[in-house]
């Protein structure tokens, strides 16, 4: 079964450093997403990406965040200057144009900012 | 802003019992999703409900959607320990392609 792959599984970084989280979505999916989940809390939408541009973003997705699809397979989330409150599990997801079969989530990257 | 509320937040039930988790949402949507999450793991898709009156069943779980009441239910029949997990409902707004998640229901099935 096709899956969404995320790397690394766990990243520890110092406050103020830049991090890049990587994702390989399912190959025939057209929409790509990033969500985050602070420990013990609900999953929150960050951004959706379609046709090489951001289609929607939440209030959380401020100027410190950016997304990119640098080639035909990878989809990245960059946090420019990490803060302690950025510590969370970050999930990448992908879907078909109309997700009749739902959104497929990756296994997540646990980001710890120290 | 779309609000998605689940209840209960925590559910402890004995094996063999039945129970229902409720998911209410605040605005019009015709697509609702249920996910399961084990501790430290990703979100596993359980059900996709695409229309009013939709009912889907898989094993001991059955999900339904009432778009007029803005309510979905996840019914657990004869619970077993393997069902212990956190269950999330999620809604996307008509025309949008992003999910608003509920608060989650942490289910513990006690032998």
PDB file of C-alpha atoms in Angstrom:
ATOM      1  CA  UNK A   1       0.000   0.000   0.000  1.00  0.00           C
ATOM      2  CA  UNK A   2       1.387   3.442  -0.914  1.00  0.00           C
ATOM      3  CA  UNK A   3       2.595   5.491   1.992  1.00  0.00           C
ATOM      4  CA  UNK A   4       3.829   8.951   2.886  1.00  0.00           C
ATOM      5  CA  UNK A   5       7.423   8.897   4.080  1.00  0.00           C
ATOM      6  CA  UNK A   6       8.875  11.429   6.501  1.00  0.00           C
ATOM      7  CA  UNK A   7      12.445  12.035   7.585  1.00  0.00           C
ATOM      8  CA  UNK A   8      13.917  12.348  10.105  1.00  0.00           C
ATOM      9  CA  UNK A   9      11.714  10.554  12.615  1.00  0.00           C
ATOM     10  CA  UNK A  10      13.139  12.640  15.438  1.00  0.00           C
ATOM     11  CA  UNK A  11      15.063  15.887  15.376  1.00  0.00           C
ATOM     12  CA  UNK A  12      16.520  17.813  18.271  1.00  0.00           C
ATOM     13  CA  UNK A  13      17.567  21.383  17.608  1.00  0.00           C
ATOM     14  CA  UNK A  14      18.644  24.408  19.566  1.00  0.00           C
ATOM     15  CA  UNK A  15      16.364  27.402  19.849  1.00  0.00           C
ATOM     16  CA  UNK A  16      16.983  29.841  17.026  1.00  0.00           C
ATOM     17  CA  UNK A  17      18.266  27.216  14.602  1.00  0.00           C
ATOM     18  CA  UNK A  18      16.686  26.440  11.263  1.00  0.00           C
ATOM     19  CA  UNK A  19      15.210  23.009  10.631  1.00  0.00           C
ATOM     20  CA  UNK A  20      13.948  21.339   7.504  1.00  0.00           C
ATOM     21  CA  UNK A  21      11.496  18.488   7.738  1.00  0.00           C
ATOM     22  CA  UNK A  22      11.186  16.278   4.715  1.00  0.00           C
ATOM     23  CA  UNK A  23       8.341  14.323   3.235  1.00  0.00           C
ATOM     24  CA  UNK A  24       7.785  12.157   0.189  1.00  0.00           C
ATOM     25  CA  UNK A  25       4.040  12.154  -0.581  1.00  0.00           C
ATOM     26  CA  UNK A  26       2.220   9.436  -2.470  1.00  0.00           C
ATOM     27  CA  UNK A  27       3.240   9.756  -6.088  1.00  0.00           C
ATOM     28  CA  UNK A  28      -0.154  10.299  -7.732  1.00  0.00           C
ATOM     29  CA  UNK A  29      -1.487  12.634  -5.072  1.00  0.00           C
ATOM     30  CA  UNK A  30      -1.892  16.292  -5.944  1.00  0.00           C
ATOM     31  CA  UNK A  31      -2.395  17.993  -2.577  1.00  0.00           C
ATOM     32  CA  UNK A  32       0.211  18.073   0.139  1.00  0.00           C
ATOM     33  CA  UNK A  33      -0.160  19.205   3.744  1.00  0.00           C
ATOM     34  CA  UNK A  34       1.637  19.792   6.968  1.00  0.00           C
ATOM     35  CA  UNK A  35      -0.033  19.345  10.325  1.00  0.00           C
ATOM     36  CA  UNK A  36       1.379  19.486  13.788  1.00  0.00           C
ATOM     37  CA  UNK A  37       0.440  17.940  17.100  1.00  0.00           C
ATOM     38  CA  UNK A  38       1.763  19.300  20.351  1.00  0.00           C
ATOM     39  CA  UNK A  39       2.156  16.480  22.848  1.00  0.00           C
ATOM     40  CA  UNK A  40      -1.192  15.362  24.214  1.00  0.00           C
ATOM     41  CA  UNK A  41      -3.182  17.809  22.111  1.00  0.00           C
ATOM     42  CA  UNK A  42      -5.206  17.687  18.948  1.00  0.00           C
ATOM     43  CA  UNK A  43      -3.823  17.768  15.446  1.00  0.00           C
ATOM     44  CA  UNK A  44      -3.644  21.257  13.912  1.00  0.00           C
ATOM     45  CA  UNK A  45      -3.535  22.233  10.256  1.00  0.00           C
ATOM     46  CA  UNK A  46      -0.553  24.286   9.150  1.00  0.00           C
ATOM     47  CA  UNK A  47      -0.579  24.542   5.372  1.00  0.00           C
ATOM     48  CA  UNK A  48      -1.803  22.956   2.173  1.00  0.00           C
ATOM     49  CA  UNK A  49       0.070  23.014  -1.118  1.00  0.00           C
ATOM     50  CA  UNK A  50      -1.203  22.451  -4.623  1.00  0.00           C
ATOM     51  CA  UNK A  51       0.190  23.109  -8.068  1.00  0.00           C
ATOM     52  CA  UNK A  52       3.452  24.397  -6.627  1.00  0.00           C
ATOM     53  CA  UNK A  53       1.938  27.009  -4.404  1.00  0.00           C
ATOM     54  CA  UNK A  54       0.318  27.382  -1.011  1.00  0.00           C
ATOM     55  CA  UNK A  55      -3.436  26.975  -1.300  1.00  0.00           C
ATOM     56  CA  UNK A  56      -4.330  27.540   2.347  1.00  0.00           C
ATOM     57  CA  UNK A  57      -2.539  28.249   5.573  1.00  0.00           C
ATOM     58  CA  UNK A  58      -3.501  28.612   9.183  1.00  0.00           C
ATOM     59  CA  UNK A  59      -2.651  31.340  11.668  1.00  0.00           C
ATOM     60  CA  UNK A  60       0.088  29.112  13.038  1.00  0.00           C
ATOM     61  CA  UNK A  61       1.898  29.205   9.701  1.00  0.00           C
ATOM     62  CA  UNK A  62       3.593  32.571  10.125  1.00  0.00           C
ATOM     63  CA  UNK A  63       6.667  34.051   8.458  1.00  0.00           C
ATOM     64  CA  UNK A  64       8.921  31.621  10.287  1.00  0.00           C
ATOM     65  CA  UNK A  65       7.493  28.759   8.270  1.00  0.00           C
ATOM     66  CA  UNK A  66       7.872  27.976   4.602  1.00  0.00           C
ATOM     67  CA  UNK A  67       7.162  25.018   2.353  1.00  0.00           C
ATOM     68  CA  UNK A  68       8.739  23.897  -0.859  1.00  0.00           C
ATOM     69  CA  UNK A  69       8.539  21.145  -3.387  1.00  0.00           C
ATOM     70  CA  UNK A  70      12.119  21.265  -4.616  1.00  0.00           C
ATOM     71  CA  UNK A  71      11.782  18.378  -7.047  1.00  0.00           C
ATOM     72  CA  UNK A  72       9.113  16.001  -8.274  1.00  0.00           C
ATOM     73  CA  UNK A  73       8.978  13.913  -5.136  1.00  0.00           C
ATOM     74  CA  UNK A  74       9.970  15.789  -1.975  1.00  0.00           C
ATOM     75  CA  UNK A  75       7.883  18.225   0.019  1.00  0.00           C
ATOM     76  CA  UNK A  76       9.624  20.155   2.778  1.00  0.00           C
ATOM     77  CA  UNK A  77       8.682  22.284   5.766  1.00  0.00           C
ATOM     78  CA  UNK A  78      11.262  24.800   6.924  1.00  0.00           C
ATOM     79  CA  UNK A  79      11.183  26.569  10.251  1.00  0.00           C
ATOM     80  CA  UNK A  80      13.589  29.467  10.058  1.00  0.00           C
ATOM     81  CA  UNK A  81      14.316  30.219  13.680  1.00  0.00           C
ATOM     82  CA  UNK A  82      12.886  27.611  15.994  1.00  0.00           C
ATOM     83  CA  UNK A  83      11.224  28.472  19.281  1.00  0.00           C
ATOM     84  CA  UNK A  84      10.584  26.236  22.260  1.00  0.00           C
ATOM     85  CA  UNK A  85       6.879  26.215  21.426  1.00  0.00           C
ATOM     86  CA  UNK A  86       7.626  24.704  18.011  1.00  0.00           C
ATOM     87  CA  UNK A  87       8.325  21.407  19.770  1.00  0.00           C
ATOM     88  CA  UNK A  88       5.703  19.031  18.430  1.00  0.00           C
ATOM     89  CA  UNK A  89       5.079  16.097  16.149  1.00  0.00           C
ATOM     90  CA  UNK A  90       4.869  17.276  12.560  1.00  0.00           C
ATOM     91  CA  UNK A  91       2.843  15.193  10.148  1.00  0.00           C
ATOM     92  CA  UNK A  92       2.968  15.402   6.410  1.00  0.00           C
ATOM     93  CA  UNK A  93      -0.100  14.243   4.493  1.00  0.00           C
ATOM     94  CA  UNK A  94      -1.174  13.953   0.898  1.00  0.00           C
ATOM     95  CA  UNK A  95      -4.451  13.471  -0.912  1.00  0.00           C
ATOM     96  CA  UNK A  96      -6.002  13.179  -4.326  1.00  0.00           C
ATOM     97  CA  UNK A  97      -7.688  16.257  -5.737  1.00  0.00           C
ATOM     98  CA  UNK A  98     -10.928  15.263  -4.067  1.00  0.00           C
ATOM     99  CA  UNK A  99      -9.973  13.046  -1.154  1.00  0.00           C
ATOM    100  CA  UNK A 100     -12.720  10.472  -1.440  1.00  0.00           C
ATOM    101  CA  UNK A 101     -10.410   8.002   0.207  1.00  0.00           C
ATOM    102  CA  UNK A 102      -9.209  10.402   2.838  1.00  0.00           C
ATOM    103  CA  UNK A 103      -5.893  11.940   3.557  1.00  0.00           C
ATOM    104  CA  UNK A 104      -2.842   9.720   4.025  1.00  0.00           C
ATOM    105  CA  UNK A 105      -0.580  10.759   6.855  1.00  0.00           C
ATOM    106  CA  UNK A 106       3.104  10.061   7.226  1.00  0.00           C
ATOM    107  CA  UNK A 107       4.651   8.594  10.349  1.00  0.00           C
ATOM    108  CA  UNK A 108       5.653  12.027  11.617  1.00  0.00           C
ATOM    109  CA  UNK A 109       8.775  13.873  12.711  1.00  0.00           C
ATOM    110  CA  UNK A 110       9.110  14.592  16.393  1.00  0.00           C
ATOM    111  CA  UNK A 111      10.793  17.987  16.694  1.00  0.00           C
ATOM    112  CA  UNK A 112      12.286  18.888  20.042  1.00  0.00           C
ATOM    113  CA  UNK A 113      13.583  22.421  20.483  1.00  0.00           C
ATOM    114  CA  UNK A 114      15.948  22.881  23.430  1.00  0.00           C
TER     115      UNK A 114
ATOM    116  CA  UNK B   1     -13.938  29.368  12.800  1.00  0.00           C
ATOM    117  CA  UNK B   2     -14.899  25.736  12.509  1.00  0.00           C
ATOM    118  CA  UNK B   3     -15.093  23.992  15.859  1.00  0.00           C
ATOM    119  CA  UNK B   4     -15.017  20.229  16.169  1.00  0.00           C
ATOM    120  CA  UNK B   5     -15.828  18.767  19.547  1.00  0.00           C
ATOM    121  CA  UNK B   6     -15.676  15.190  20.688  1.00  0.00           C
ATOM    122  CA  UNK B   7     -17.036  13.568  23.744  1.00  0.00           C
ATOM    123  CA  UNK B   8     -16.079  11.971  25.860  1.00  0.00           C
ATOM    124  CA  UNK B   9     -12.444  13.037  25.991  1.00  0.00           C
ATOM    125  CA  UNK B  10     -11.500   9.962  27.982  1.00  0.00           C
ATOM    126  CA  UNK B  11     -13.262   6.647  27.900  1.00  0.00           C
ATOM    127  CA  UNK B  12     -12.431   3.615  29.969  1.00  0.00           C
ATOM    128  CA  UNK B  13     -14.502   0.595  29.187  1.00  0.00           C
ATOM    129  CA  UNK B  14     -14.476  -3.099  29.908  1.00  0.00           C
ATOM    130  CA  UNK B  15     -13.928  -5.686  27.245  1.00  0.00           C
ATOM    131  CA  UNK B  16     -17.150  -6.871  25.701  1.00  0.00           C
ATOM    132  CA  UNK B  17     -19.058  -3.651  26.314  1.00  0.00           C
ATOM    133  CA  UNK B  18     -20.508  -1.256  23.767  1.00  0.00           C
ATOM    134  CA  UNK B  19     -20.039   2.476  23.649  1.00  0.00           C
ATOM    135  CA  UNK B  20     -20.400   5.481  21.349  1.00  0.00           C
ATOM    136  CA  UNK B  21     -18.073   8.414  20.749  1.00  0.00           C
ATOM    137  CA  UNK B  22     -19.697  11.628  19.531  1.00  0.00           C
ATOM    138  CA  UNK B  23     -18.310  14.256  17.209  1.00  0.00           C
ATOM    139  CA  UNK B  24     -20.083  17.590  16.777  1.00  0.00           C
ATOM    140  CA  UNK B  25     -18.987  20.276  14.385  1.00  0.00           C
ATOM    141  CA  UNK B  26     -20.048  23.869  14.041  1.00  0.00           C
ATOM    142  CA  UNK B  27     -20.480  24.577  10.345  1.00  0.00           C
ATOM    143  CA  UNK B  28     -21.571  22.978   7.106  1.00  0.00           C
ATOM    144  CA  UNK B  29     -19.458  20.130   5.874  1.00  0.00           C
ATOM    145  CA  UNK B  30     -20.231  17.070   3.820  1.00  0.00           C
ATOM    146  CA  UNK B  31     -17.071  15.146   4.566  1.00  0.00           C
ATOM    147  CA  UNK B  32     -16.075  13.677   7.856  1.00  0.00           C
ATOM    148  CA  UNK B  33     -13.178  11.401   8.692  1.00  0.00           C
ATOM    149  CA  UNK B  34     -12.313   9.178  11.603  1.00  0.00           C
ATOM    150  CA  UNK B  35      -8.714   8.410  12.487  1.00  0.00           C
ATOM    151  CA  UNK B  36      -7.046   6.202  15.037  1.00  0.00           C
ATOM    152  CA  UNK B  37      -3.772   7.126  16.706  1.00  0.00           C
ATOM    153  CA  UNK B  38      -1.669   4.829  18.868  1.00  0.00           C
ATOM    154  CA  UNK B  39       0.729   6.515  21.308  1.00  0.00           C
ATOM    155  CA  UNK B  40       3.634   8.135  19.486  1.00  0.00           C
ATOM    156  CA  UNK B  41       2.362   6.945  16.126  1.00  0.00           C
ATOM    157  CA  UNK B  42       0.772   8.419  13.050  1.00  0.00           C
ATOM    158  CA  UNK B  43      -2.879   8.767  12.144  1.00  0.00           C
ATOM    159  CA  UNK B  44      -4.511   5.728  10.654  1.00  0.00           C
ATOM    160  CA  UNK B  45      -7.563   6.356   8.506  1.00  0.00           C
ATOM    161  CA  UNK B  46     -10.604   4.421   9.700  1.00  0.00           C
ATOM    162  CA  UNK B  47     -13.603   5.852   7.879  1.00  0.00           C
ATOM    163  CA  UNK B  48     -14.449   8.462   5.290  1.00  0.00           C
ATOM    164  CA  UNK B  49     -18.080   9.617   5.441  1.00  0.00           C
ATOM    165  CA  UNK B  50     -19.137  11.613   2.424  1.00  0.00           C
ATOM    166  CA  UNK B  51     -22.866  12.162   2.659  1.00  0.00           C
ATOM    167  CA  UNK B  52     -25.749  12.601   5.012  1.00  0.00           C
ATOM    168  CA  UNK B  53     -26.853   9.277   6.416  1.00  0.00           C
ATOM    169  CA  UNK B  54     -23.601   7.537   5.513  1.00  0.00           C
ATOM    170  CA  UNK B  55     -22.853   4.519   7.661  1.00  0.00           C
ATOM    171  CA  UNK B  56     -19.682   2.477   7.451  1.00  0.00           C
ATOM    172  CA  UNK B  57     -18.573  -0.531   9.439  1.00  0.00           C
ATOM    173  CA  UNK B  58     -15.256  -2.245   9.872  1.00  0.00           C
ATOM    174  CA  UNK B  59     -14.988  -5.001  12.418  1.00  0.00           C
ATOM    175  CA  UNK B  60     -16.162  -3.764  15.804  1.00  0.00           C
ATOM    176  CA  UNK B  61     -16.339  -0.136  14.716  1.00  0.00           C
ATOM    177  CA  UNK B  62     -19.220   1.581  12.980  1.00  0.00           C
ATOM    178  CA  UNK B  63     -19.341   5.237  11.984  1.00  0.00           C
ATOM    179  CA  UNK B  64     -22.290   7.341  10.913  1.00  0.00           C
ATOM    180  CA  UNK B  65     -22.854  10.883   9.735  1.00  0.00           C
ATOM    181  CA  UNK B  66     -25.820  13.220  10.135  1.00  0.00           C
ATOM    182  CA  UNK B  67     -24.957  16.409   8.278  1.00  0.00           C
ATOM    183  CA  UNK B  68     -28.172  18.150   9.306  1.00  0.00           C
ATOM    184  CA  UNK B  69     -27.378  17.675  12.985  1.00  0.00           C
ATOM    185  CA  UNK B  70     -23.654  18.204  12.284  1.00  0.00           C
ATOM    186  CA  UNK B  71     -22.987  15.038  14.200  1.00  0.00           C
ATOM    187  CA  UNK B  72     -20.992  11.892  13.628  1.00  0.00           C
ATOM    188  CA  UNK B  73     -20.804   8.879  15.869  1.00  0.00           C
ATOM    189  CA  UNK B  74     -18.266   6.116  16.231  1.00  0.00           C
ATOM    190  CA  UNK B  75     -19.849   3.085  17.807  1.00  0.00           C
ATOM    191  CA  UNK B  76     -17.759   0.387  19.408  1.00  0.00           C
ATOM    192  CA  UNK B  77     -19.290  -3.060  19.720  1.00  0.00           C
ATOM    193  CA  UNK B  78     -17.962  -5.667  22.150  1.00  0.00           C
ATOM    194  CA  UNK B  79     -14.730  -3.815  22.802  1.00  0.00           C
ATOM    195  CA  UNK B  80     -11.420  -5.646  22.878  1.00  0.00           C
ATOM    196  CA  UNK B  81      -8.089  -4.495  24.285  1.00  0.00           C
ATOM    197  CA  UNK B  82      -6.637  -3.937  20.804  1.00  0.00           C
ATOM    198  CA  UNK B  83      -9.036  -1.057  20.295  1.00  0.00           C
ATOM    199  CA  UNK B  84      -7.263   0.991  22.970  1.00  0.00           C
ATOM    200  CA  UNK B  85      -6.060   4.157  21.204  1.00  0.00           C
ATOM    201  CA  UNK B  86      -6.997   7.780  20.675  1.00  0.00           C
ATOM    202  CA  UNK B  87      -9.736   8.361  18.128  1.00  0.00           C
ATOM    203  CA  UNK B  88     -10.054  11.614  16.247  1.00  0.00           C
ATOM    204  CA  UNK B  89     -12.799  12.865  14.033  1.00  0.00           C
ATOM    205  CA  UNK B  90     -11.915  15.494  11.445  1.00  0.00           C
ATOM    206  CA  UNK B  91     -13.958  17.692   9.169  1.00  0.00           C
ATOM    207  CA  UNK B  92     -13.108  19.649   6.092  1.00  0.00           C
ATOM    208  CA  UNK B  93     -15.075  22.637   4.943  1.00  0.00           C
ATOM    209  CA  UNK B  94     -16.926  22.339   1.686  1.00  0.00           C
ATOM    210  CA  UNK B  95     -14.579  23.413  -1.054  1.00  0.00           C
ATOM    211  CA  UNK B  96     -11.522  23.353   1.167  1.00  0.00           C
ATOM    212  CA  UNK B  97      -8.925  20.660   1.380  1.00  0.00           C
ATOM    213  CA  UNK B  98      -7.707  20.871   4.927  1.00  0.00           C
ATOM    214  CA  UNK B  99      -8.863  19.082   8.027  1.00  0.00           C
ATOM    215  CA  UNK B 100     -10.082  20.433  11.326  1.00  0.00           C
ATOM    216  CA  UNK B 101      -9.558  17.831  13.978  1.00  0.00           C
ATOM    217  CA  UNK B 102     -11.599  17.153  17.039  1.00  0.00           C
ATOM    218  CA  UNK B 103     -10.104  17.068  20.493  1.00  0.00           C
ATOM    219  CA  UNK B 104      -9.701  13.307  20.397  1.00  0.00           C
ATOM    220  CA  UNK B 105     -11.126  10.554  22.586  1.00  0.00           C
ATOM    221  CA  UNK B 106      -8.636   8.439  24.448  1.00  0.00           C
ATOM    222  CA  UNK B 107     -10.111   4.973  24.712  1.00  0.00           C
ATOM    223  CA  UNK B 108      -8.804   2.414  27.156  1.00  0.00           C
ATOM    224  CA  UNK B 109     -10.293  -1.051  27.061  1.00  0.00           C
ATOM    225  CA  UNK B 110      -9.792  -2.930  30.289  1.00  0.00           C
ATOM    226  CA  UNK B 111      -9.592  -6.729  30.234  1.00  0.00           C
TER     227      UNK B 111
END
